[in-house]
Amino acid sequence: MIELIPAPNKDFTPKNDLADITRAYQVQFFTNADQEDIRKALWLLSSYRTIKGLVDSYEFVLKQPQENGLNDFDMAGVEGAVKRLSTSDHVSNLPANVLIAKETRHLNYMLYKRVTEAVMHAANNIIDPHEFKIVELLFTGERKFRYKDAVEYMRHERKKGIYSIEATTFAEKRRKVIASLANTLLFNGTLDYVTIDYGRGRNKEGEIGLRQLNNWDV
């Protein structure tokens, strides 16, 4: 199953970005990494806020008071009126498609939660303070900074243990940290959940999404 999530609109698309990041990856880590690995990692980082929002929304609804064992997600999937039950059996009269949708939602939630936690774990283990802040500004922080705004922030912001850097250094450190995160996400298997679909009807670059792994794929 492929769960496609629209890629966020990019405000920064430097020429040869994937190639430059790949070179940084190969110099620092392994020689068998290719641009597809970098592309998957970059897509996952760029989509982090969207996927994390879905996780937070799902968890919020699950915590809300339920009526007859149904939360808002369940009720939204019911076609027509659902017979109110006075017994403890909350699901015996629900349409089959609702139960399937409910199961699929939870599987997707588990997938989203797993990949977002993996991204955040990798991001939290970045040692270089500038690289850590760049990832926070561009990808994982609560507030999304456009590339040029993040550059300006790092040019003027001075905090304990971190000094200001210019645009060229920012660009270099961005490539380096993306390469480092790609290494981590590839090594721990997170990129296995990211797929590029080159199937019929797709553009030549393919469409990137998340997929559930079968037991034999894990």
Coordinates of N, CA and C in Angstrom, one line a residue:
M1 N 0.8 -1.2 0.0 CA 0.0 0.0 0.0 C 0.9 1.2 0.0
I2 N 0.6 2.2 -0.8 CA 1.3 3.4 -0.9 C 0.4 4.6 -0.4
E3 N 0.9 5.3 0.6 CA 0.2 6.4 1.2 C 0.9 7.7 0.7
L4 N 0.3 8.3 -0.3 CA 1.0 9.5 -0.9 C 0.6 10.7 -0.1
I5 N 1.5 11.5 0.3 CA 1.3 12.8 1.0 C 1.8 13.9 0.1
P6 N 1.0 14.9 -0.3 CA 1.5 15.9 -1.1 C 2.8 16.6 -0.6
A7 N 3.8 16.7 -1.4 CA 5.0 17.3 -0.9 C 4.8 18.8 -0.7
P8 N 5.3 19.4 0.3 CA 5.1 20.8 0.6 C 5.8 21.6 -0.5
N9 N 5.2 22.8 -0.8 CA 5.8 23.7 -1.8 C 7.2 24.2 -1.3
K10 N 8.2 24.0 -2.2 CA 9.5 24.4 -1.8 C 9.8 25.8 -2.1
D11 N 10.4 26.5 -1.2 CA 10.7 27.9 -1.4 C 12.2 28.0 -1.8
F12 N 12.9 26.9 -1.8 CA 14.3 26.8 -2.1 C 14.7 25.6 -2.9
T13 N 15.0 25.7 -4.1 CA 15.3 24.6 -5.0 C 16.6 24.9 -5.7
P14 N 17.8 24.8 -5.0 CA 19.1 25.1 -5.6 C 19.4 24.1 -6.7
K15 N 20.1 24.6 -7.7 CA 20.6 23.8 -8.8 C 21.5 22.7 -8.3
N16 N 21.3 21.5 -8.8 CA 22.2 20.3 -8.4 C 22.1 20.0 -6.9
D17 N 21.0 20.3 -6.3 CA 21.0 20.1 -4.8 C 21.2 18.7 -4.4
L18 N 20.5 17.8 -5.1 CA 20.6 16.3 -4.8 C 22.0 15.8 -5.0
A19 N 22.6 16.3 -6.1 CA 24.0 15.8 -6.4 C 25.0 16.3 -5.4
D20 N 24.8 17.6 -5.0 CA 25.7 18.2 -4.0 C 25.6 17.4 -2.6
I21 N 24.3 17.2 -2.2 CA 24.1 16.5 -1.0 C 24.7 15.0 -1.1
T22 N 24.5 14.4 -2.2 CA 25.0 13.0 -2.4 C 26.5 13.0 -2.3
R23 N 27.2 14.0 -2.9 CA 28.6 14.0 -2.7 C 29.0 14.2 -1.3
A24 N 28.3 15.0 -0.5 CA 28.6 15.2 0.9 C 28.4 13.9 1.6
Y25 N 27.4 13.1 1.2 CA 27.1 11.8 1.8 C 28.2 10.9 1.6
Q26 N 28.6 10.8 0.3 CA 29.6 9.8 -0.1 C 31.0 10.1 0.5
V27 N 31.3 11.3 0.7 CA 32.6 11.7 1.2 C 32.7 11.3 2.7
Q28 N 31.6 11.5 3.4 CA 31.6 11.4 4.9 C 31.2 10.0 5.3
F29 N 30.4 9.3 4.5 CA 29.9 8.0 5.0 C 30.2 6.8 4.1
F30 N 29.3 6.4 3.2 CA 29.4 5.2 2.4 C 29.4 5.6 0.9
T31 N 30.0 4.7 0.1 CA 30.1 5.0 -1.3 C 28.9 4.4 -2.1
N32 N 28.1 3.7 -1.4 CA 26.9 3.0 -2.1 C 25.6 3.8 -2.0
A33 N 25.7 5.0 -1.4 CA 24.5 5.8 -1.3 C 24.2 6.5 -2.7
D34 N 23.0 6.6 -3.1 CA 22.7 7.2 -4.3 C 21.7 8.4 -4.1
Q35 N 21.4 9.0 -5.2 CA 20.6 10.2 -5.1 C 19.1 9.8 -4.7
E36 N 18.7 8.6 -5.0 CA 17.4 8.2 -4.6 C 17.2 8.2 -3.1
D37 N 18.3 7.7 -2.4 CA 18.3 7.7 -0.9 C 18.2 9.2 -0.4
I38 N 19.0 10.0 -1.0 CA 19.0 11.4 -0.6 C 17.6 12.0 -0.8
R39 N 17.0 11.7 -2.0 CA 15.7 12.3 -2.3 C 14.7 11.8 -1.4
K40 N 14.7 10.5 -0.9 CA 13.7 10.0 0.0 C 13.9 10.7 1.4
A41 N 15.1 10.9 1.8 CA 15.4 11.5 3.1 C 15.0 13.0 3.1
L42 N 15.3 13.7 2.0 CA 14.9 15.1 1.9 C 13.4 15.2 1.8
W43 N 12.7 14.3 1.1 CA 11.2 14.4 1.1 C 10.6 14.1 2.5
L44 N 11.2 13.2 3.2 CA 10.7 12.8 4.6 C 10.9 14.0 5.5
L45 N 12.1 14.7 5.4 CA 12.3 15.8 6.2 C 11.4 17.0 5.9
S46 N 11.1 17.2 4.6 CA 10.3 18.3 4.2 C 8.8 18.0 4.5
S47 N 8.4 16.7 4.6 CA 7.1 16.3 5.0 C 6.8 16.1 6.5
Y48 N 7.9 16.3 7.3 CA 7.8 16.0 8.7 C 6.7 16.7 9.4
R49 N 6.5 18.0 9.2 CA 5.5 18.7 9.9 C 4.1 18.2 9.5
T50 N 3.9 17.9 8.2 CA 2.6 17.4 7.7 C 2.3 16.1 8.4
I51 N 3.2 15.2 8.3 CA 3.0 13.9 8.9 C 2.8 14.0 10.4
K52 N 3.6 14.8 11.1 CA 3.4 15.0 12.5 C 2.1 15.5 12.9
G53 N 1.6 16.4 12.0 CA 0.2 17.0 12.2 C -0.8 15.9 12.2
L54 N -0.7 15.0 11.3 CA -1.7 13.9 11.2 C -1.6 13.0 12.4
V55 N -0.4 12.8 12.9 CA -0.3 12.0 14.2 C -0.9 12.7 15.3
D56 N -0.7 14.0 15.5 CA -1.2 14.8 16.6 C -2.7 14.8 16.5
S57 N -3.3 15.0 15.3 CA -4.7 15.0 15.1 C -5.4 13.7 15.5
Y58 N -4.8 12.6 15.1 CA -5.3 11.3 15.4 C -5.3 11.1 16.9
E59 N -4.2 11.4 17.5 CA -4.1 11.2 19.0 C -5.1 12.1 19.7
F60 N -5.3 13.3 19.2 CA -6.2 14.2 19.9 C -7.7 13.7 19.8
V61 N -8.1 13.1 18.7 CA -9.4 12.6 18.6 C -9.6 11.4 19.5
L62 N -8.6 10.5 19.5 CA -8.7 9.3 20.3 C -8.8 9.7 21.8
K63 N -8.4 10.8 22.2 CA -8.5 11.2 23.6 C -9.8 11.8 24.0
Q64 N -10.6 12.1 23.0 CA -11.9 12.8 23.2 C -12.9 11.8 23.7
P65 N -13.9 12.3 24.5 CA -15.0 11.4 25.0 C -15.7 10.7 23.8
Q66 N -16.0 9.4 24.0 CA -16.6 8.6 23.0 C -18.0 8.3 23.3
E67 N -18.8 8.2 22.3 CA -20.3 7.8 22.4 C -20.5 6.5 21.8
N68 N -21.0 5.5 22.6 CA -21.2 4.2 22.1 C -19.9 3.6 21.6
G69 N -18.7 4.0 22.1 CA -17.5 3.4 21.7 C -17.0 4.0 20.4
L70 N -17.6 5.1 19.9 CA -17.2 5.6 18.6 C -16.6 7.0 18.8
N71 N -15.4 7.2 18.3 CA -14.9 8.6 18.3 C -15.2 9.3 17.0
D72 N -14.7 10.5 16.8 CA -15.1 11.3 15.6 C -14.7 10.6 14.4
F73 N -13.5 10.0 14.4 CA -13.0 9.3 13.2 C -14.0 8.2 12.8
D74 N -14.5 7.4 13.8 CA -15.4 6.3 13.5 C -16.7 6.9 12.9
M75 N -17.3 7.9 13.6 CA -18.5 8.5 13.2 C -18.5 9.1 11.8
A76 N -17.4 9.6 11.5 CA -17.2 10.3 10.1 C -17.3 9.2 9.0
G77 N -17.0 8.0 9.4 CA -16.9 6.9 8.3 C -18.2 6.2 8.2
V78 N -19.2 6.4 9.1 CA -20.4 5.7 9.1 C -21.3 6.3 8.0
E79 N -21.8 5.4 7.1 CA -22.8 5.9 6.1 C -24.2 5.7 6.6
G80 N -24.9 6.8 6.8 CA -26.2 6.7 7.4 C -26.2 6.6 8.9
A81 N -27.4 6.5 9.4 CA -27.5 6.4 10.9 C -27.0 5.1 11.4
V82 N -26.3 5.1 12.5 CA -25.9 3.9 13.2 C -26.8 3.6 14.3
K83 N -27.4 2.4 14.3 CA -28.3 2.0 15.4 C -27.6 2.1 16.8
R84 N -28.2 2.8 17.7 CA -27.7 2.9 19.0 C -27.8 1.6 19.8
L85 N -26.7 1.2 20.4 CA -26.7 -0.1 21.1 C -26.8 0.2 22.6
S86 N -27.5 -0.6 23.3 CA -27.6 -0.5 24.7 C -26.7 -1.6 25.4
T87 N -26.0 -2.4 24.5 CA -25.1 -3.4 25.1 C -23.7 -2.9 25.0
S88 N -22.8 -3.8 25.5 CA -21.4 -3.4 25.5 C -20.8 -3.7 24.1
D89 N -21.5 -4.3 23.2 CA -21.0 -4.6 21.9 C -21.2 -3.4 21.0
H90 N -20.1 -2.7 20.8 CA -20.1 -1.4 20.1 C -19.9 -1.5 18.6
V91 N -19.5 -2.6 18.1 CA -19.2 -2.6 16.6 C -19.9 -3.7 15.8
S92 N -20.8 -4.5 16.4 CA -21.4 -5.6 15.7 C -22.3 -5.1 14.5
N93 N -22.9 -3.9 14.6 CA -23.8 -3.5 13.6 C -23.2 -2.4 12.7
L94 N -21.9 -2.2 12.8 CA -21.3 -1.2 11.9 C -21.0 -1.7 10.5
P95 N -21.1 -0.9 9.5 CA -20.8 -1.4 8.1 C -19.4 -1.9 8.0
A96 N -19.2 -2.9 7.2 CA -17.8 -3.5 7.1 C -16.8 -2.5 6.7
N97 N -17.2 -1.6 5.8 CA -16.2 -0.6 5.3 C -15.8 0.3 6.4
V98 N -16.6 0.6 7.4 CA -16.2 1.4 8.5 C -15.1 0.7 9.3
L99 N -15.3 -0.6 9.5 CA -14.3 -1.3 10.3 C -13.0 -1.4 9.5
I100 N -13.0 -1.6 8.2 CA -11.8 -1.6 7.4 C -11.1 -0.2 7.5
A101 N -11.9 0.8 7.3 CA -11.3 2.2 7.4 C -10.7 2.4 8.7
K102 N -11.3 2.0 9.8 CA -10.8 2.2 11.1 C -9.5 1.5 11.3
E103 N -9.4 0.2 10.8 CA -8.1 -0.5 10.9 C -7.0 0.1 10.0
T104 N -7.4 0.6 8.8 CA -6.4 1.3 7.9 C -5.9 2.5 8.6
R105 N -6.8 3.3 9.2 CA -6.4 4.5 9.8 C -5.4 4.3 10.9
H106 N -5.6 3.2 11.7 CA -4.7 3.0 12.8 C -3.3 2.5 12.3
L107 N -3.3 1.7 11.2 CA -2.1 1.2 10.6 C -1.3 2.4 10.1
N108 N -2.0 3.3 9.4 CA -1.4 4.5 8.9 C -0.8 5.4 10.0
Y109 N -1.6 5.5 11.1 CA -1.1 6.2 12.3 C 0.1 5.6 12.8
M110 N 0.2 4.3 13.0 CA 1.4 3.7 13.5 C 2.6 3.9 12.6
L111 N 2.3 3.9 11.3 CA 3.4 4.2 10.3 C 3.9 5.6 10.5
Y112 N 3.0 6.6 10.5 CA 3.3 8.0 10.6 C 4.1 8.2 11.9
K113 N 3.6 7.6 13.0 CA 4.2 7.8 14.3 C 5.7 7.3 14.3
R114 N 5.8 6.1 13.7 CA 7.1 5.5 13.6 C 8.2 6.4 12.9
V115 N 7.8 6.9 11.7 CA 8.7 7.6 10.9 C 9.0 9.0 11.5
T116 N 8.0 9.6 12.1 CA 8.2 11.0 12.7 C 9.1 10.8 13.9
E117 N 8.9 9.8 14.7 CA 9.8 9.6 15.9 C 11.2 9.3 15.4
A118 N 11.4 8.5 14.3 CA 12.7 8.2 13.8 C 13.4 9.5 13.4
V119 N 12.6 10.4 12.7 CA 13.2 11.6 12.2 C 13.6 12.5 13.4
M120 N 12.8 12.6 14.4 CA 13.1 13.5 15.5 C 14.2 12.9 16.3
H121 N 14.3 11.6 16.4 CA 15.4 11.0 17.2 C 16.7 11.3 16.5
A122 N 16.7 11.2 15.1 CA 17.9 11.5 14.4 C 18.3 12.9 14.5
A123 N 17.3 13.8 14.4 CA 17.5 15.3 14.5 C 18.1 15.6 15.9
N124 N 17.6 15.0 17.0 CA 18.0 15.3 18.3 C 19.4 14.9 18.6
N125 N 20.0 14.0 17.8 CA 21.3 13.5 18.0 C 22.3 14.2 17.1
I126 N 21.9 15.3 16.5 CA 22.9 16.1 15.7 C 23.8 16.9 16.7
I127 N 25.1 16.8 16.5 CA 26.0 17.3 17.5 C 26.3 18.8 17.2
D128 N 26.5 19.1 15.9 CA 26.9 20.5 15.6 C 25.7 21.4 15.9
P129 N 25.9 22.5 16.7 CA 24.8 23.3 17.1 C 24.2 24.1 15.9
H130 N 25.0 24.5 14.9 CA 24.5 25.1 13.7 C 23.6 24.2 12.9
E131 N 24.1 23.0 12.7 CA 23.3 22.0 11.9 C 22.0 21.6 12.6
F132 N 22.1 21.5 14.0 CA 20.9 21.2 14.7 C 19.8 22.3 14.5
K133 N 20.3 23.6 14.6 CA 19.4 24.7 14.5 C 18.8 24.8 13.0
I134 N 19.6 24.5 12.0 CA 19.2 24.5 10.6 C 18.1 23.5 10.4
V135 N 18.2 22.3 11.0 CA 17.2 21.3 10.8 C 15.9 21.7 11.5
E136 N 16.1 22.3 12.7 CA 14.9 22.8 13.4 C 14.2 23.9 12.7
L137 N 14.9 24.9 12.1 CA 14.3 26.0 11.4 C 13.6 25.5 10.1
L138 N 14.3 24.6 9.3 CA 13.8 24.2 8.0 C 12.8 23.1 8.1
F139 N 12.9 22.1 9.0 CA 12.2 20.9 9.0 C 11.3 20.5 10.2
T140 N 11.9 20.6 11.4 CA 11.3 19.9 12.5 C 10.7 20.8 13.6
G141 N 11.0 22.1 13.5 CA 10.5 23.0 14.6 C 9.0 23.3 14.4
E142 N 8.4 23.8 15.4 CA 7.0 24.2 15.3 C 6.7 25.3 14.3
R143 N 7.6 26.2 14.2 CA 7.5 27.2 13.2 C 8.3 26.9 12.0
K144 N 7.7 27.0 10.8 CA 8.5 26.7 9.6 C 9.1 28.0 9.1
F145 N 10.4 28.0 8.9 CA 11.1 29.1 8.3 C 11.4 28.9 6.8
R146 N 11.1 29.9 6.0 CA 11.5 29.8 4.6 C 13.1 29.8 4.6
Y147 N 13.6 29.3 3.5 CA 15.1 29.2 3.4 C 15.8 30.5 3.7
K148 N 15.3 31.5 3.0 CA 16.0 32.8 3.1 C 15.8 33.4 4.5
D149 N 14.7 33.1 5.1 CA 14.5 33.6 6.5 C 15.4 32.8 7.5
A150 N 15.6 31.5 7.2 CA 16.4 30.8 8.1 C 17.9 31.2 7.9
V151 N 18.3 31.6 6.7 CA 19.6 32.1 6.5 C 19.8 33.4 7.3
E152 N 18.8 34.3 7.2 CA 18.9 35.6 7.9 C 19.0 35.4 9.4
Y153 N 18.2 34.4 9.9 CA 18.2 34.1 11.3 C 19.6 33.7 11.8
M154 N 20.2 32.8 11.0 CA 21.5 32.3 11.4 C 22.6 33.3 11.2
R155 N 22.3 34.3 10.3 CA 23.3 35.4 10.1 C 23.4 36.4 11.3
H156 N 22.3 36.5 12.0 CA 22.2 37.5 13.0 C 22.0 36.9 14.4
E157 N 21.5 35.7 14.5 CA 21.2 35.1 15.9 C 22.5 34.7 16.6
R158 N 22.7 35.2 17.8 CA 23.8 34.8 18.6 C 23.3 34.3 19.9
K159 N 23.7 33.0 20.2 CA 23.3 32.5 21.5 C 24.5 31.8 22.1
K160 N 24.4 31.3 23.3 CA 25.4 30.7 24.0 C 25.8 29.4 23.2
G161 N 27.0 29.3 22.9 CA 27.5 28.1 22.2 C 27.3 28.1 20.7
I162 N 26.7 29.1 20.1 CA 26.4 29.2 18.7 C 26.7 30.6 18.2
Y163 N 27.5 30.7 17.2 CA 27.8 32.0 16.6 C 27.1 32.2 15.3
S164 N 27.0 33.4 14.8 CA 26.3 33.6 13.5 C 27.1 33.1 12.4
I165 N 26.5 32.7 11.3 CA 27.1 32.2 10.1 C 26.6 32.9 8.9
E166 N 27.3 32.9 7.8 CA 26.9 33.6 6.6 C 26.2 32.5 5.7
A167 N 25.6 33.0 4.6 CA 24.8 32.2 3.7 C 25.6 31.0 3.1
T168 N 26.8 31.2 2.7 CA 27.6 30.1 2.1 C 27.8 29.0 3.1
T169 N 28.1 29.4 4.4 CA 28.3 28.4 5.4 C 27.0 27.7 5.7
F170 N 26.0 28.5 5.8 CA 24.6 27.9 6.0 C 24.3 26.8 4.9
A171 N 24.6 27.1 3.7 CA 24.3 26.2 2.6 C 25.1 24.9 2.7
E172 N 26.4 25.1 3.1 CA 27.3 23.9 3.3 C 26.8 23.1 4.4
K173 N 26.5 23.7 5.5 CA 26.1 22.9 6.7 C 24.7 22.3 6.5
R174 N 23.8 22.9 5.7 CA 22.6 22.3 5.3 C 22.8 21.0 4.6
R175 N 23.6 21.0 3.5 CA 23.9 19.8 2.8 C 24.5 18.7 3.6
K176 N 25.5 19.2 4.5 CA 26.1 18.2 5.4 C 25.2 17.5 6.3
V177 N 24.3 18.3 6.9 CA 23.4 17.7 7.9 C 22.3 16.8 7.2
I178 N 21.9 17.2 6.0 CA 20.9 16.4 5.3 C 21.6 15.0 5.0
A179 N 22.9 15.1 4.6 CA 23.6 13.9 4.3 C 23.7 13.0 5.5
S180 N 24.0 13.6 6.7 CA 24.1 12.9 7.9 C 22.8 12.2 8.3
L181 N 21.7 13.0 8.2 CA 20.4 12.4 8.5 C 20.0 11.3 7.6
A182 N 20.3 11.5 6.3 CA 20.0 10.4 5.3 C 20.8 9.1 5.7
N183 N 22.0 9.3 6.2 CA 22.8 8.1 6.6 C 22.1 7.4 7.8
T184 N 21.6 8.2 8.7 CA 21.0 7.6 9.9 C 19.7 6.9 9.5
L185 N 18.8 7.6 8.7 CA 17.5 7.1 8.4 C 17.6 5.9 7.4
L186 N 18.7 5.8 6.7 CA 19.0 4.6 5.8 C 19.4 3.5 6.7
F187 N 20.3 3.8 7.6 CA 20.9 2.7 8.5 C 19.8 2.1 9.4
N188 N 18.9 3.0 10.0 CA 18.0 2.4 10.9 C 16.7 1.9 10.2
G189 N 16.7 1.9 8.9 CA 15.6 1.3 8.2 C 14.4 2.2 7.9
T190 N 14.4 3.5 8.3 CA 13.3 4.3 8.2 C 13.0 4.6 6.7
L191 N 14.1 4.7 5.9 CA 13.9 5.0 4.4 C 13.2 3.8 3.7
D192 N 13.2 2.6 4.4 CA 12.5 1.5 3.8 C 11.0 1.8 3.6
Y193 N 10.5 2.7 4.5 CA 9.1 3.0 4.4 C 8.7 4.1 3.4
V194 N 9.8 4.6 2.8 CA 9.6 5.7 1.8 C 9.8 5.0 0.4
T195 N 8.8 5.2 -0.5 CA 8.9 4.6 -1.8 C 8.7 5.7 -2.9
I196 N 9.3 5.4 -4.0 CA 9.1 6.3 -5.1 C 8.4 5.5 -6.2
D197 N 7.2 5.9 -6.6 CA 6.4 5.2 -7.5 C 6.6 5.7 -8.9
Y198 N 7.2 4.9 -9.8 CA 7.4 5.3 -11.2 C 6.3 4.6 -12.1
G199 N 5.2 4.2 -11.5 CA 4.2 3.5 -12.2 C 3.5 4.3 -13.3
R200 N 2.6 3.6 -13.9 CA 1.9 4.3 -15.0 C 1.1 5.5 -14.6
G201 N 1.2 6.5 -15.4 CA 0.4 7.8 -15.0 C 1.2 8.7 -14.2
R202 N 2.4 8.3 -13.7 CA 3.3 9.1 -12.9 C 4.2 9.9 -13.8
N203 N 4.7 11.0 -13.3 CA 5.7 11.8 -14.0 C 7.0 11.0 -14.0
K204 N 7.9 11.4 -14.8 CA 9.2 10.7 -15.0 C 10.0 10.7 -13.7
E205 N 9.8 11.6 -12.8 CA 10.5 11.6 -11.5 C 9.9 10.7 -10.5
G206 N 8.6 10.3 -10.8 CA 7.9 9.4 -9.9 C 7.3 10.2 -8.7
E207 N 6.4 9.6 -8.0 CA 5.8 10.2 -6.8 C 6.2 9.5 -5.5
I208 N 6.6 10.3 -4.6 CA 7.1 9.8 -3.3 C 6.0 9.6 -2.3
G209 N 6.0 8.5 -1.5 CA 5.0 8.3 -0.5 C 5.5 7.4 0.5
L210 N 4.7 7.0 1.5 CA 5.0 6.1 2.5 C 4.3 4.8 2.3
R211 N 4.8 3.6 2.6 CA 4.2 2.4 2.4 C 4.3 1.5 3.7
Q212 N 3.3 0.7 3.9 CA 3.3 -0.2 5.0 C 4.2 -1.4 4.6
L213 N 5.1 -1.8 5.5 CA 5.9 -3.0 5.1 C 5.2 -4.3 5.6
N214 N 5.2 -5.3 4.7 CA 4.7 -6.6 5.1 C 5.6 -7.2 6.1
N215 N 5.1 -8.2 6.8 CA 6.0 -8.9 7.9 C 7.3 -9.4 7.3
W216 N 7.2 -9.8 6.0 CA 8.4 -10.4 5.5 C 9.4 -9.4 5.0
D217 N 8.9 -8.1 5.0 CA 9.8 -7.0 4.5 C 10.6 -6.4 5.7
V218 N 10.1 -6.7 6.9 CA 10.7 -6.0 8.1 C 12.0 -6.7 8.4

